[in-house]
Amino acid sequence: AIVNMSHLFHVAALCLTLSAGLGSPSDHYKSYNGYKILRVTLDSSTDYRTITDLESEDSLEIISKSRSKIVDILVSPEKLNHCQRAFTLQNLPVEVINDNFGDDIRRERTALLSAAPLVVGDFSYDNYHRLDVLYNHLDALATLHPDNAETFNLEGSTYEGRKIQAIRITSNVTSTTSDDRPMIWIDGGIHAREWVSPATVMFIIDSLLGEQEQDKSADMAALLEKYQFVIAPCINPDGYEYTHEKERLWRKTRRPSGCKNNKRNWFGGCFYRRCYGVDSNRNWSTDWGKESVSEDPCSELYPGKEPYDQNNIRMVKDYLEAQRNKLKGYISYHSYSQLFLIPLAYTTNPPPDREHHLKVGAAVVAAIKNRHGQIYTAQSFADMYPASGVSADWAYQDLNVTDSYTIELRDAGKYKFELPEDQILQTAEENVDGLLALLDNIKQDDIVSDSPDEDIELF
């Protein structure tokens, strides 16, 4: 499925896309050759400490965990024997999930490098794309739909100097009345390696503007009369580009964060090694620094030295705080696990809106299942695992946004972050249906429509 904007741009721009920085097979991209993904069952806190100690000494990387006492870990060939000895000593059950993760990386990278270049402004859902392709398509959409779309950059820039581009979609977008409509914020790409997240958010944008899901055009038009959608498909652009250029499983931002285990040598340098990045979804102020975090700056779960010390998170925060009186929905797309996560993340204690959240969740997962048969589960974020400093909790508690959700996209664990390209489109389609169900059940309060027929049935 390709959104064709070629009538807006000269075909000579092909050469620009071809040189978009994919690199070559011989560049310094981490190959992961021989790396294994293992699934370990943990029955005690001692078992868990065994895994976290191994991670702390850089012998493995935890790539997923859950309250079901199962963790998936990534182990290099150099560290495999050491880890296996530790597992044996602790009598930990271990299952090989992927015998050579490098094969998946080679397949995915070959697809990226061999894909036919797109005309600048076009977009497709049969492959993953670089940041400039996302941004160019947003600009093309704003040009093609001047009455209903405009692009802008959040104020500031990321640590590496990149912009966070957003698109605002609503009926008569330049009118003063459109600016007063209730706002739905949607973001993707907060974790760099979750490539299907920005792709899905781009498809939602295309669908709202009628470039995809044309059979829903009447419903979309009604939504644009009722809401203004502000959508940022990639709010961790430095990390996202790094996953394309150097290391596929990079999760965090790219700002230098300290020294491994916070240990420095006598000369002021790092005793072990320098660390980079912060977990963008642990850097928000709500219950910051307590659950599912690490004090080690090299950890995947390092929350930063303080809330909002990452440029990209502060940029989003500042924008949303300025819109707090309009903000009626906050939706953040992640991968993987096929979950619709409702507040709260840092505690299992139910918030006052739990019944409403469960109602919305039930509608969303039913709509998703009806599209392609995929099973998503609606549950509290903390029932997956407790986590502090999460964006959706901040929107819910600090900005009082009742409908604040995190959505974990495909898959359930077979491919993890390397979801095959042939599943991008279906993932996006089912989540458009899920979004429509969410909006059909959103808490109404003072939300009114500009449409002449206030009782219009949207779906």
Short mmCIF file of N, CA and C in Angstrom, two decimals, residues 153-159 162-164 310-320:
data_model
loop_
_atom_site.label_atom_id
_atom_site.label_comp_id
_atom_site.label_asym_id
_atom_site.label_seq_id
_atom_site.Cartn_x
_atom_site.Cartn_y
_atom_site.Cartn_z
N ASN A 153 6.89 21.80 14.08
CA ASN A 153 7.90 21.15 14.92
C ASN A 153 7.68 21.56 16.37
N LEU A 154 7.81 20.60 17.28
CA LEU A 154 7.78 20.95 18.69
C LEU A 154 8.95 21.88 18.98
N GLU A 155 8.77 22.80 19.90
CA GLU A 155 9.80 23.78 20.19
C GLU A 155 11.04 23.11 20.78
N GLY A 156 12.20 23.47 20.24
CA GLY A 156 13.46 22.91 20.70
C GLY A 156 14.01 21.89 19.73
N SER A 157 15.04 21.20 20.15
CA SER A 157 15.63 20.14 19.33
C SER A 157 16.17 19.06 20.24
N THR A 158 16.37 17.87 19.70
CA THR A 158 16.88 16.74 20.47
C THR A 158 18.37 16.94 20.76
N TYR A 159 18.95 16.04 21.53
CA TYR A 159 20.36 16.15 21.88
C TYR A 159 21.23 16.20 20.64
N ARG A 162 18.03 17.08 16.21
CA ARG A 162 16.91 16.76 15.33
C ARG A 162 15.62 17.44 15.83
N LYS A 163 14.68 17.58 14.93
CA LYS A 163 13.38 18.12 15.27
C LYS A 163 12.42 16.96 15.56
N ILE A 164 11.40 17.27 16.32
CA ILE A 164 10.27 16.36 16.48
C ILE A 164 9.12 16.98 15.72
N GLN A 310 15.89 14.72 29.42
CA GLN A 310 16.07 14.41 28.01
C GLN A 310 15.32 15.42 27.16
N ASN A 311 16.01 16.00 26.18
CA ASN A 311 15.41 17.04 25.36
C ASN A 311 14.08 16.63 24.76
N ASN A 312 14.05 15.43 24.18
CA ASN A 312 12.85 15.01 23.46
C ASN A 312 11.64 14.90 24.38
N ILE A 313 11.85 14.41 25.60
CA ILE A 313 10.73 14.27 26.54
C ILE A 313 10.29 15.65 27.03
N ARG A 314 11.23 16.51 27.28
CA ARG A 314 10.88 17.87 27.71
C ARG A 314 10.12 18.61 26.63
N MET A 315 10.47 18.39 25.37
CA MET A 315 9.77 19.04 24.25
C MET A 315 8.31 18.61 24.19
N VAL A 316 8.06 17.31 24.36
CA VAL A 316 6.68 16.81 24.34
C VAL A 316 5.92 17.33 25.56
N LYS A 317 6.55 17.24 26.71
CA LYS A 317 5.93 17.71 27.95
C LYS A 317 5.51 19.18 27.84
N ASP A 318 6.43 20.03 27.37
CA ASP A 318 6.13 21.46 27.30
C ASP A 318 4.96 21.74 26.35
N TYR A 319 4.93 21.01 25.24
CA TYR A 319 3.82 21.22 24.30
C TYR A 319 2.49 20.79 24.92
N LEU A 320 2.45 19.63 25.53
CA LEU A 320 1.19 19.12 26.06
C LEU A 320 0.72 19.92 27.27
#
